[in-house]
Amino acid sequence: MTSESLMDDAALQRERIRNKSELVRAGLKKRYAAERRFRLYGLIGTAIGLGFILLLFYTIGSNAIPAFTQTMLRLEIELPAEEIDPQGTKDPEVISNANFRKYTRNALRGHFPEVKSRRDKRKLAALLSPGAAFKLRETVLADPSLIGQRVTLMMPMSDDIDQLNKGVIDTAAADGSGRVSKKQIEWFQSLKERGLVETVFNTTLFTAGDSREPELAGIWGALVGSFFTMLITLLLSFPVAVASAVYLEEFAPKNKWTQLIEININNLAAVPSIVFGLLGLAVFLNFFGLPRSAPLVGGMVLALMTLPTIIIAGRAALKSVPPSIRDAARGLGASPLQVTMHHVLPLAMPGILTGAIIGMARAVGETAPLLMIGMVAFIVDIPGGVTDPATVMPVQIYLWSDAPERAFMERTSAAIAILLVFLIAMNALAVVLRNKFERKW
Amino acid sequence: MSLSLILGTLAILTVIGFYLGRSRSLASVGGKPQRLHSRPHYYGYYLAIWCGVPAAIVFGLWMMVEPSVVTGLLIESLPADQRQLDEAQLGLLLNDIRNIAAGGIASREVGPELTQAAAHYNGLLQTSKLALLAVVASLGVAGITIARRLISPDLRARNFVEKVMMLVLVVCSTIAILTTIGIVLSLLFESIRFFQKVSPIDFLFGLEWSPQTALRKDQVGATGLFGAVPLLAGTVLISFIAMCVAAPIGLLAAIYMSEYAAPKVRAWVKPSLEVLAGIPTVVYGFFAALTVAPFLRGTGADFGLEISSESALAAGGVMGIMIIPFVSSLSDDVISAVPQALREGSYGLGATQSETIKRVVIPAALPGIVGSLLLAVSRAIGETMIVVMAAGLAAKLSANPFEAVTTVTVQIVTLLVGDQEFDSAKTLAAFALGLMLFCVTLVLNIIALTVVNKYREQYD
């Protein structure tokens, strides 16, 4: 090979490289555009995910707001002594047998003496909630001296009128074919003009149990039910989970059996929650004969469901405690159990508690397994113990969401908002706990 | 005489035992704890264990046998003609007696005999509780007295207490296994009873699901057909729609969080996305049924499409939103676990960041990503409340996302909410469906977890 051809070769090579780098440069613009596009896709994906959260919160929030107020009617009611308590005994049994419904109706009719026909009278009475009569009875029972006098009370109006007042039902469009008739709208407007209608904060929502009437329904029963259920869940799952985590992490020999337990716990954490409900139905209700609809059984089912979550979190927390702590304690003569109980466990406690709170937050919102064990019944009374029939917040939401009345939709949203507030509070507590006590070794 | 009183008595006795044990051990060495084998409170625990544990075991056993013994005694006290009744009628009678005894309502006229029987039943319960209190209290006291005698400076109290503690730890760790066994056994047991009535072939391959069994021969719409295929098809359809939403959004979010976002942004975005997984499913169900479904129906009508108000699209779409974090968080973890050296090698060869992600990072993280997708699928299949509230009830074999379909979980809920008769195929069918659900999700989970774990080890 001559030196000339060698030079040619080198020049050719350089030429090729230049060509190639030009090729690359030409392609760069396209590649950079692709780069920007790809990055944008990622951003869009994240934004959609975050957008859904905002949409969800906005929908629930805007639907919930009307539920926190209730339309009330100021009503002056005559309480004739000769009808309620003719003998003047003030015996609660005699008083509670009186027809309080009649008095509230009469008081309302007093405002509209022109209403004569039976049908119209019934429609007029429907402006008031059936709860008005109960409220009157409660008031009289609490203070029998009112009998024979005129009392002025704020009475809840029926859910349809409440919706009308909140502007959900369009007065112009209502032609009498809907739930509110034209006449009712006129009566309501006239009452409003007389200044008898007031919108007040809806305390019933927070103090009452369930009801078929939206204006009388509240979440207190469900909240108490949730409290009892969670109490059982916590009492059962937390000690057992901590004990399991301690055993598996600190003492268990590495053999087939412990490996089986580990795989089993990981799988149990991913079993659909409804399967736990089937377990509760077959074992706790049918085999052991425990009561249906009781927070006790609900708590037991949810405890089994929460167990893997707390065990996994607990093991992670125990694992993060450095071996030097154990070595130091053993060096001072502590027995293995003392090392764990006195030193390792207290240091791991914040992590375990964080896991427990997150597990409990999941259990608070759980619905499906509780449907299986009958916690879906319509229960008006506030439960007084763990064996009383009860319902819980998410099940109450499920029940209300099925109700046809428009007013229940508001209340469902309000119940969801309250549940979400609880969940956010629990998760915030977990985050605070983690940030405050988590130690980096 | 309530149970809490008995348990309270036992608790007080145990506490007394603890203090007695501690003071006894100190007294035995003249107040010099250094001469004891264990520290004084271990002697307290020693006594407390001897006082509390045997009594608690007896209490548990008593609770288990009490109902059958009391019922047996009650039946013996009944008049002869009632004792001759067949099992079902006797059960009804006993139920009534129990209801009257508890102050409730009976299903028949309450005669003096019945009232007497109820009183007798109450008396039996009362006696049983009194006897239990006596037994528990005397066992506790006996435990304290005997164990107290054993306390001496040489007694290895700590070793004993620690052995008991270890036993407790071991027992607790097996509860998870017992739960699984309980799930499998209860599902299997009821499913076997179901398959005695309906052949497994009909169940697995039947194309029609109509679980109402006819009471009369000429009843319409109550054929008692238990073909699970339409349910499976519905489940698959809804899960598929959910994955169509969750997989792209979740993966893109994961890539953005792990590769592009600044650490500070990631620290905010990741927990925010995880909020989606923390929202109760009943909330999603409400959202799907009251916001998404009417919206889709309206939009469909604008385009001349007929979308059912219980369409698979609404349920599946909302379910997809719910499982976004299952995809994004886990995928983010596996993508972040890909060693930096791989990326740098790719940059060194002149690749842009997106090319590196597409050609190097994703292929390296693929097993983990597949694992996270499988976990999300298993979530979607087992999800109940969204479909109960937003999907249909009628089993239809259809792949049209605008139609209403039903799923396995919806049918389990509809079959079991309300009256349950554990001798009808209808109620038992729910357990067979549950068994199927459990097996499918278990297989998916095992595959997913194995894949994810194997992958993690690879780069550790």
Tab-separated table of C-alpha atoms in Angstrom, chain A residues 28 31-32 34-36 38-39 41-46 48-50 52-53 55-57 59-60 63 239-244 246-248 251 257 260-261 263-276 278-279 281-283 285-286 288 292 304 307 311 335-338 341-342 361-362 364-368 371-374 376 394-395 397-398 401 408-410 412-413 416 419-420 423 427, chain B residues 39 41-42 64 158 161-162 165-166 168-170 172-180 182-183 186-187 190 245 248-249 252-257 260-261 269 272-284 286-287 290-291 321 324 350-355 357-358 362 375 378-379 381-385 388-389 409 412-413 416-418 420 422 430-431 433-435 437-438 441-442 445-446 449 453:
chain	number	residue	atom	x	y	z
A	28	LEU	CA	-30.610	15.811	16.429
A	31	ARG	CA	-34.409	13.543	18.463
A	32	TYR	CA	-34.603	16.568	20.708
A	34	ALA	CA	-38.912	13.457	20.501
A	35	GLU	CA	-37.195	14.029	23.830
A	36	ARG	CA	-39.391	17.022	24.610
A	38	PHE	CA	-41.688	12.173	25.693
A	39	ARG	CA	-41.097	14.410	28.659
A	41	TYR	CA	-46.224	12.785	27.918
A	42	GLY	CA	-44.823	11.984	31.333
A	43	LEU	CA	-45.914	15.342	32.638
A	44	ILE	CA	-49.379	14.883	31.149
A	45	GLY	CA	-49.714	11.420	32.723
A	46	THR	CA	-48.796	12.779	36.127
A	48	ILE	CA	-54.028	13.572	34.723
A	49	GLY	CA	-53.494	11.475	37.838
A	50	LEU	CA	-53.334	14.548	40.060
A	52	PHE	CA	-58.469	13.196	39.008
A	53	ILE	CA	-57.828	13.745	42.697
A	55	LEU	CA	-61.905	16.498	40.332
A	56	LEU	CA	-62.961	13.899	42.880
A	57	PHE	CA	-62.549	16.244	45.825
A	59	THR	CA	-67.274	16.919	43.005
A	60	ILE	CA	-67.721	15.557	46.500
A	63	ASN	CA	-72.224	18.274	46.353
A	239	PRO	CA	-50.831	-6.671	69.564
A	240	VAL	CA	-50.978	-9.746	67.365
A	241	ALA	CA	-49.262	-7.970	64.480
A	242	VAL	CA	-46.494	-6.550	66.681
A	243	ALA	CA	-45.925	-9.970	68.252
A	244	SER	CA	-45.768	-11.619	64.821
A	246	VAL	CA	-41.137	-9.296	66.484
A	247	TYR	CA	-41.055	-13.075	66.229
A	248	LEU	CA	-40.469	-13.199	62.477
A	251	PHE	CA	-36.335	-14.721	66.728
A	257	TRP	CA	-41.909	-22.861	58.067
A	260	LEU	CA	-44.084	-20.159	54.392
A	261	ILE	CA	-45.383	-17.653	56.947
A	263	ILE	CA	-45.020	-15.727	51.652
A	264	ASN	CA	-48.386	-16.242	53.248
A	265	ILE	CA	-48.399	-12.785	54.870
A	266	ASN	CA	-47.425	-11.088	51.614
A	267	ASN	CA	-50.196	-12.880	49.769
A	268	LEU	CA	-52.743	-12.231	52.475
A	269	ALA	CA	-52.107	-8.504	52.053
A	270	ALA	CA	-53.271	-8.767	48.446
A	271	VAL	CA	-56.329	-11.009	48.916
A	272	PRO	CA	-59.505	-9.148	47.819
A	273	SER	CA	-61.286	-7.732	50.834
A	274	ILE	CA	-64.575	-9.400	49.932
A	275	VAL	CA	-62.961	-12.805	50.519
A	276	PHE	CA	-62.368	-11.788	54.139
A	278	LEU	CA	-66.840	-14.589	53.106
A	279	LEU	CA	-64.499	-15.918	55.787
A	281	LEU	CA	-69.685	-15.105	57.246
A	282	ALA	CA	-68.683	-18.768	57.142
A	283	VAL	CA	-66.545	-18.881	60.281
A	285	LEU	CA	-71.355	-16.123	61.938
A	286	ASN	CA	-72.164	-19.662	60.842
A	288	PHE	CA	-69.213	-19.708	65.985
A	292	ARG	CA	-74.996	-10.544	62.741
A	304	LEU	CA	-57.629	-10.139	59.990
A	307	LEU	CA	-52.956	-7.789	60.200
A	311	ILE	CA	-46.897	-6.983	60.225
A	335	SER	CA	-31.421	-11.693	77.475
A	336	PRO	CA	-32.611	-11.869	73.819
A	337	LEU	CA	-36.150	-11.047	74.855
A	338	GLN	CA	-34.967	-8.135	76.992
A	341	MET	CA	-38.545	-5.570	74.471
A	342	HIS	CA	-36.407	-2.914	76.149
A	361	ALA	CA	-57.182	4.152	57.731
A	362	ARG	CA	-57.717	1.489	55.111
A	364	VAL	CA	-62.087	2.621	58.239
A	365	GLY	CA	-62.986	2.971	54.558
A	366	GLU	CA	-63.610	-0.716	53.939
A	367	THR	CA	-67.125	-1.672	52.879
A	368	ALA	CA	-67.295	-4.950	50.993
A	371	LEU	CA	-71.740	-6.201	53.608
A	372	MET	CA	-71.141	-9.960	53.875
A	373	ILE	CA	-71.632	-10.045	57.639
A	374	GLY	CA	-74.875	-8.099	57.584
A	376	VAL	CA	-75.768	-3.306	55.774
A	394	PRO	CA	-68.706	3.617	54.419
A	395	VAL	CA	-71.699	1.280	54.570
A	397	ILE	CA	-72.563	6.014	52.426
A	398	TYR	CA	-73.384	2.955	50.336
A	401	SER	CA	-76.179	6.470	47.699
A	408	PHE	CA	-79.831	11.883	50.156
A	409	MET	CA	-77.301	12.562	47.431
A	410	GLU	CA	-76.191	15.686	49.278
A	412	THR	CA	-74.030	10.992	50.889
A	413	SER	CA	-71.519	13.571	49.705
A	416	ILE	CA	-68.056	11.117	52.274
A	419	LEU	CA	-65.087	10.299	56.186
A	420	LEU	CA	-62.366	11.814	54.016
A	423	LEU	CA	-58.863	9.648	56.696
A	427	ASN	CA	-52.758	9.880	57.320
B	39	ARG	CA	-35.268	-9.213	88.923
B	41	HIS	CA	-40.884	-8.066	88.713
B	42	TYR	CA	-40.213	-11.336	86.902
B	64	MET	CA	-67.255	-22.919	73.768
B	158	ARG	CA	-37.135	-14.830	84.082
B	161	VAL	CA	-41.603	-15.832	81.825
B	162	GLU	CA	-39.528	-15.542	78.664
B	165	MET	CA	-43.612	-14.904	76.058
B	166	MET	CA	-41.887	-16.749	73.230
B	168	VAL	CA	-47.163	-16.152	72.740
B	169	LEU	CA	-45.040	-14.670	69.935
B	170	VAL	CA	-45.013	-17.960	68.026
B	172	CYS	CA	-49.347	-14.808	67.161
B	173	SER	CA	-47.173	-15.356	64.116
B	174	THR	CA	-49.220	-18.386	63.103
B	175	ILE	CA	-52.478	-16.414	63.086
B	176	ALA	CA	-51.710	-15.206	59.564
B	177	ILE	CA	-51.402	-18.842	58.455
B	178	LEU	CA	-54.584	-19.749	60.303
B	179	THR	CA	-56.381	-16.939	58.468
B	180	THR	CA	-55.348	-18.331	55.117
B	182	GLY	CA	-59.638	-20.463	57.417
B	183	ILE	CA	-60.277	-18.726	54.106
B	186	SER	CA	-64.484	-22.093	54.504
B	187	LEU	CA	-64.526	-21.408	50.763
B	190	GLU	CA	-69.204	-24.367	51.055
B	245	VAL	CA	-56.751	3.800	31.969
B	248	PRO	CA	-50.536	4.349	30.469
B	249	ILE	CA	-51.197	7.030	33.070
B	252	LEU	CA	-45.995	7.729	32.323
B	253	ALA	CA	-46.336	9.161	35.811
B	254	ALA	CA	-43.794	6.639	37.108
B	255	ILE	CA	-41.311	7.497	34.345
B	256	TYR	CA	-41.780	11.204	34.906
B	257	MET	CA	-41.382	10.895	38.665
B	260	TYR	CA	-37.450	13.740	35.033
B	261	ALA	CA	-38.951	15.268	38.162
B	269	VAL	CA	-46.163	14.053	43.639
B	272	SER	CA	-50.249	12.849	46.275
B	273	LEU	CA	-50.860	10.133	43.698
B	274	GLU	CA	-50.982	7.571	46.496
B	275	VAL	CA	-53.931	9.508	47.915
B	276	LEU	CA	-55.901	7.879	45.095
B	277	ALA	CA	-55.249	4.471	46.637
B	278	GLY	CA	-56.239	5.689	50.095
B	279	ILE	CA	-59.692	6.933	49.132
B	280	PRO	CA	-62.348	4.387	50.157
B	281	THR	CA	-63.696	2.453	47.191
B	282	VAL	CA	-67.262	3.317	48.148
B	283	VAL	CA	-66.375	6.933	47.326
B	284	TYR	CA	-65.238	5.889	43.845
B	286	PHE	CA	-70.503	6.989	44.293
B	287	PHE	CA	-68.386	9.105	41.946
B	290	LEU	CA	-73.463	9.812	40.098
B	291	THR	CA	-70.931	11.787	38.090
B	321	ILE	CA	-58.278	5.882	38.314
B	324	ILE	CA	-53.198	4.325	39.006
B	350	GLY	CA	-24.835	9.687	22.796
B	351	ALA	CA	-28.407	8.674	23.506
B	352	THR	CA	-30.831	11.298	24.691
B	353	GLN	CA	-32.650	10.853	27.960
B	354	SER	CA	-35.865	9.610	26.375
B	355	GLU	CA	-33.923	7.160	24.208
B	357	ILE	CA	-35.440	5.443	29.061
B	358	LYS	CA	-37.079	3.680	26.137
B	362	ILE	CA	-37.595	0.249	30.620
B	375	LEU	CA	-50.740	-6.638	40.996
B	378	SER	CA	-55.440	-8.545	40.728
B	379	ARG	CA	-56.691	-5.408	42.517
B	381	ILE	CA	-60.507	-8.218	39.650
B	382	GLY	CA	-61.094	-8.253	43.389
B	383	GLU	CA	-62.483	-4.716	43.583
B	384	THR	CA	-66.044	-4.788	44.822
B	385	MET	CA	-67.689	-1.514	45.764
B	388	VAL	CA	-71.498	-2.977	42.970
B	389	MET	CA	-72.487	0.680	42.740
B	409	THR	CA	-67.770	-9.612	43.028
B	412	ILE	CA	-71.186	-12.398	45.463
B	413	VAL	CA	-72.589	-9.274	47.085
B	416	LEU	CA	-75.244	-12.734	50.089
B	417	VAL	CA	-76.807	-9.410	51.056
B	418	GLY	CA	-80.233	-10.037	52.471
B	420	GLN	CA	-79.180	-16.301	53.288
B	422	PHE	CA	-77.183	-22.162	53.569
B	430	ALA	CA	-71.379	-17.058	46.236
B	431	PHE	CA	-68.748	-19.184	47.961
B	433	LEU	CA	-67.425	-17.606	43.082
B	434	GLY	CA	-65.371	-16.497	46.077
B	435	LEU	CA	-63.150	-19.556	45.732
B	437	LEU	CA	-61.800	-15.154	42.861
B	438	PHE	CA	-59.396	-16.202	45.613
B	441	THR	CA	-55.960	-13.372	42.540
B	442	LEU	CA	-53.662	-15.693	44.491
B	445	ASN	CA	-50.181	-12.192	43.280
B	446	ILE	CA	-47.722	-15.049	43.553
B	449	LEU	CA	-44.473	-10.941	43.849
B	453	ASN	CA	-38.614	-9.927	44.191
